[in-house]
Amino acid sequence: VGIYVGGGQMIDAPYTGAVVRYDSIYNPYLVGAGRP
């Protein structure tokens, strides 16, 4: 799960129990995105 925070950056936790990290949205592992 990730949340876009602006400036091409997001906060994400790639799986349950993982450390939350601050990362670029230009990530080769990003599969898709959506918004409600």
PDB file of N, CA and C in Angstrom:
ATOM      1  N   VAL A   1       0.851  -1.178   0.000  1.00  0.00           N
ATOM      2  CA  VAL A   1       0.000   0.000   0.000  1.00  0.00           C
ATOM      3  C   VAL A   1       0.887   1.228   0.000  1.00  0.00           C
ATOM      4  N   GLY A   2       0.542   2.221  -0.792  1.00  0.00           N
ATOM      5  CA  GLY A   2       1.317   3.453  -0.831  1.00  0.00           C
ATOM      6  C   GLY A   2       0.418   4.671  -0.895  1.00  0.00           C
ATOM      7  N   ILE A   3       0.917   5.788  -0.390  1.00  0.00           N
ATOM      8  CA  ILE A   3       0.193   7.058  -0.417  1.00  0.00           C
ATOM      9  C   ILE A   3       1.100   8.100  -1.055  1.00  0.00           C
ATOM     10  N   TYR A   4       0.606   8.750  -2.113  1.00  0.00           N
ATOM     11  CA  TYR A   4       1.377   9.797  -2.785  1.00  0.00           C
ATOM     12  C   TYR A   4       1.437  11.022  -1.887  1.00  0.00           C
ATOM     13  N   VAL A   5       2.636  11.568  -1.676  1.00  0.00           N
ATOM     14  CA  VAL A   5       2.806  12.734  -0.804  1.00  0.00           C
ATOM     15  C   VAL A   5       3.243  13.982  -1.566  1.00  0.00           C
ATOM     16  N   GLY A   6       3.390  13.883  -2.882  1.00  0.00           N
ATOM     17  CA  GLY A   6       3.770  15.033  -3.699  1.00  0.00           C
ATOM     18  C   GLY A   6       5.230  15.000  -4.090  1.00  0.00           C
ATOM     19  N   GLY A   7       5.557  15.779  -5.091  1.00  0.00           N
ATOM     20  CA  GLY A   7       6.936  15.881  -5.542  1.00  0.00           C
ATOM     21  C   GLY A   7       7.518  14.589  -6.074  1.00  0.00           C
ATOM     22  N   GLY A   8       6.653  13.697  -6.583  1.00  0.00           N
ATOM     23  CA  GLY A   8       7.141  12.424  -7.115  1.00  0.00           C
ATOM     24  C   GLY A   8       7.520  11.415  -6.041  1.00  0.00           C
ATOM     25  N   GLN A   9       7.058  11.645  -4.806  1.00  0.00           N
ATOM     26  CA  GLN A   9       7.397  10.764  -3.692  1.00  0.00           C
ATOM     27  C   GLN A   9       6.144  10.127  -3.099  1.00  0.00           C
ATOM     28  N   MET A  10       6.322   8.969  -2.477  1.00  0.00           N
ATOM     29  CA  MET A  10       5.222   8.295  -1.801  1.00  0.00           C
ATOM     30  C   MET A  10       5.730   7.628  -0.528  1.00  0.00           C
ATOM     31  N   ILE A  11       4.796   7.359   0.382  1.00  0.00           N
ATOM     32  CA  ILE A  11       5.070   6.583   1.582  1.00  0.00           C
ATOM     33  C   ILE A  11       4.465   5.221   1.296  1.00  0.00           C
ATOM     34  N   ASP A  12       5.211   4.146   1.509  1.00  0.00           N
ATOM     35  CA  ASP A  12       4.645   2.829   1.238  1.00  0.00           C
ATOM     36  C   ASP A  12       5.171   1.762   2.182  1.00  0.00           C
ATOM     37  N   ALA A  13       4.368   0.707   2.291  1.00  0.00           N
ATOM     38  CA  ALA A  13       4.741  -0.502   3.015  1.00  0.00           C
ATOM     39  C   ALA A  13       4.471  -1.632   2.025  1.00  0.00           C
ATOM     40  N   PRO A  14       5.504  -2.247   1.484  1.00  0.00           N
ATOM     41  CA  PRO A  14       5.323  -3.215   0.406  1.00  0.00           C
ATOM     42  C   PRO A  14       4.578  -4.496   0.789  1.00  0.00           C
ATOM     43  N   TYR A  15       4.578  -4.846   2.057  1.00  0.00           N
ATOM     44  CA  TYR A  15       3.853  -6.039   2.508  1.00  0.00           C
ATOM     45  C   TYR A  15       3.641  -5.953   4.016  1.00  0.00           C
ATOM     46  N   THR A  16       2.751  -6.779   4.547  1.00  0.00           N
ATOM     47  CA  THR A  16       2.451  -6.798   5.971  1.00  0.00           C
ATOM     48  C   THR A  16       3.710  -7.052   6.782  1.00  0.00           C
ATOM     49  N   GLY A  17       3.935  -6.233   7.785  1.00  0.00           N
ATOM     50  CA  GLY A  17       5.103  -6.381   8.643  1.00  0.00           C
ATOM     51  C   GLY A  17       6.344  -5.665   8.142  1.00  0.00           C
ATOM     52  N   ALA A  18       6.283  -5.090   6.950  1.00  0.00           N
ATOM     53  CA  ALA A  18       7.439  -4.381   6.388  1.00  0.00           C
ATOM     54  C   ALA A  18       7.577  -2.999   7.019  1.00  0.00           C
ATOM     55  N   VAL A  19       8.781  -2.492   7.018  1.00  0.00           N
ATOM     56  CA  VAL A  19       9.043  -1.138   7.495  1.00  0.00           C
ATOM     57  C   VAL A  19       8.467  -0.148   6.486  1.00  0.00           C
ATOM     58  N   VAL A  20       7.759   0.858   6.976  1.00  0.00           N
ATOM     59  CA  VAL A  20       7.210   1.897   6.103  1.00  0.00           C
ATOM     60  C   VAL A  20       8.369   2.728   5.577  1.00  0.00           C
ATOM     61  N   ARG A  21       8.342   3.038   4.287  1.00  0.00           N
ATOM     62  CA  ARG A  21       9.453   3.767   3.682  1.00  0.00           C
ATOM     63  C   ARG A  21       8.959   4.922   2.823  1.00  0.00           C
ATOM     64  N   TYR A  22       9.848   5.872   2.605  1.00  0.00           N
ATOM     65  CA  TYR A  22       9.621   7.037   1.759  1.00  0.00           C
ATOM     66  C   TYR A  22      10.358   6.739   0.469  1.00  0.00           C
ATOM     67  N   ASP A  23       9.641   6.710  -0.667  1.00  0.00           N
ATOM     68  CA  ASP A  23      10.228   6.223  -1.905  1.00  0.00           C
ATOM     69  C   ASP A  23       9.753   7.054  -3.094  1.00  0.00           C
ATOM     70  N   SER A  24      10.481   6.972  -4.188  1.00  0.00           N
ATOM     71  CA  SER A  24      10.101   7.637  -5.428  1.00  0.00           C
ATOM     72  C   SER A  24       8.960   6.872  -6.095  1.00  0.00           C
ATOM     73  N   ILE A  25       8.054   7.596  -6.763  1.00  0.00           N
ATOM     74  CA  ILE A  25       6.999   6.908  -7.508  1.00  0.00           C
ATOM     75  C   ILE A  25       7.554   6.295  -8.788  1.00  0.00           C
ATOM     76  N   TYR A  26       8.751   6.698  -9.175  1.00  0.00           N
ATOM     77  CA  TYR A  26       9.391   6.147 -10.369  1.00  0.00           C
ATOM     78  C   TYR A  26      10.177   4.911  -9.968  1.00  0.00           C
ATOM     79  N   ASN A  27       9.460   3.911  -9.528  1.00  0.00           N
ATOM     80  CA  ASN A  27      10.025   2.681  -8.989  1.00  0.00           C
ATOM     81  C   ASN A  27       9.754   1.555  -9.991  1.00  0.00           C
ATOM     82  N   PRO A  28      10.748   0.782 -10.367  1.00  0.00           N
ATOM     83  CA  PRO A  28      10.516  -0.290 -11.341  1.00  0.00           C
ATOM     84  C   PRO A  28       9.569  -1.375 -10.835  1.00  0.00           C
ATOM     85  N   TYR A  29       9.324  -1.431  -9.524  1.00  0.00           N
ATOM     86  CA  TYR A  29       8.440  -2.448  -8.952  1.00  0.00           C
ATOM     87  C   TYR A  29       7.002  -1.971  -8.816  1.00  0.00           C
ATOM     88  N   LEU A  30       6.727  -0.705  -9.143  1.00  0.00           N
ATOM     89  CA  LEU A  30       5.368  -0.176  -9.068  1.00  0.00           C
ATOM     90  C   LEU A  30       4.564  -0.758 -10.226  1.00  0.00           C
ATOM     91  N   VAL A  31       3.527  -1.512  -9.887  1.00  0.00           N
ATOM     92  CA  VAL A  31       2.738  -2.209 -10.900  1.00  0.00           C
ATOM     93  C   VAL A  31       1.568  -1.363 -11.383  1.00  0.00           C
ATOM     94  N   GLY A  32       0.940  -0.632 -10.486  1.00  0.00           N
ATOM     95  CA  GLY A  32      -0.207   0.167 -10.881  1.00  0.00           C
ATOM     96  C   GLY A  32      -0.593   1.135  -9.785  1.00  0.00           C
ATOM     97  N   ALA A  33      -1.496   2.028 -10.116  1.00  0.00           N
ATOM     98  CA  ALA A  33      -1.962   3.020  -9.152  1.00  0.00           C
ATOM     99  C   ALA A  33      -3.412   3.357  -9.466  1.00  0.00           C
ATOM    100  N   GLY A  34      -4.109   3.831  -8.477  1.00  0.00           N
ATOM    101  CA  GLY A  34      -5.498   4.224  -8.661  1.00  0.00           C
ATOM    102  C   GLY A  34      -5.877   5.260  -7.629  1.00  0.00           C
ATOM    103  N   ARG A  35      -7.046   5.809  -7.813  1.00  0.00           N
ATOM    104  CA  ARG A  35      -7.532   6.764  -6.822  1.00  0.00           C
ATOM    105  C   ARG A  35      -9.032   6.595  -6.698  1.00  0.00           C
ATOM    106  N   PRO A  36      -9.531   6.807  -5.490  1.00  0.00           N
ATOM    107  CA  PRO A  36     -10.984   6.605  -5.283  1.00  0.00           C
ATOM    108  C   PRO A  36     -11.836   7.653  -5.964  1.00  0.00           C
TER     109      PRO A  36
END
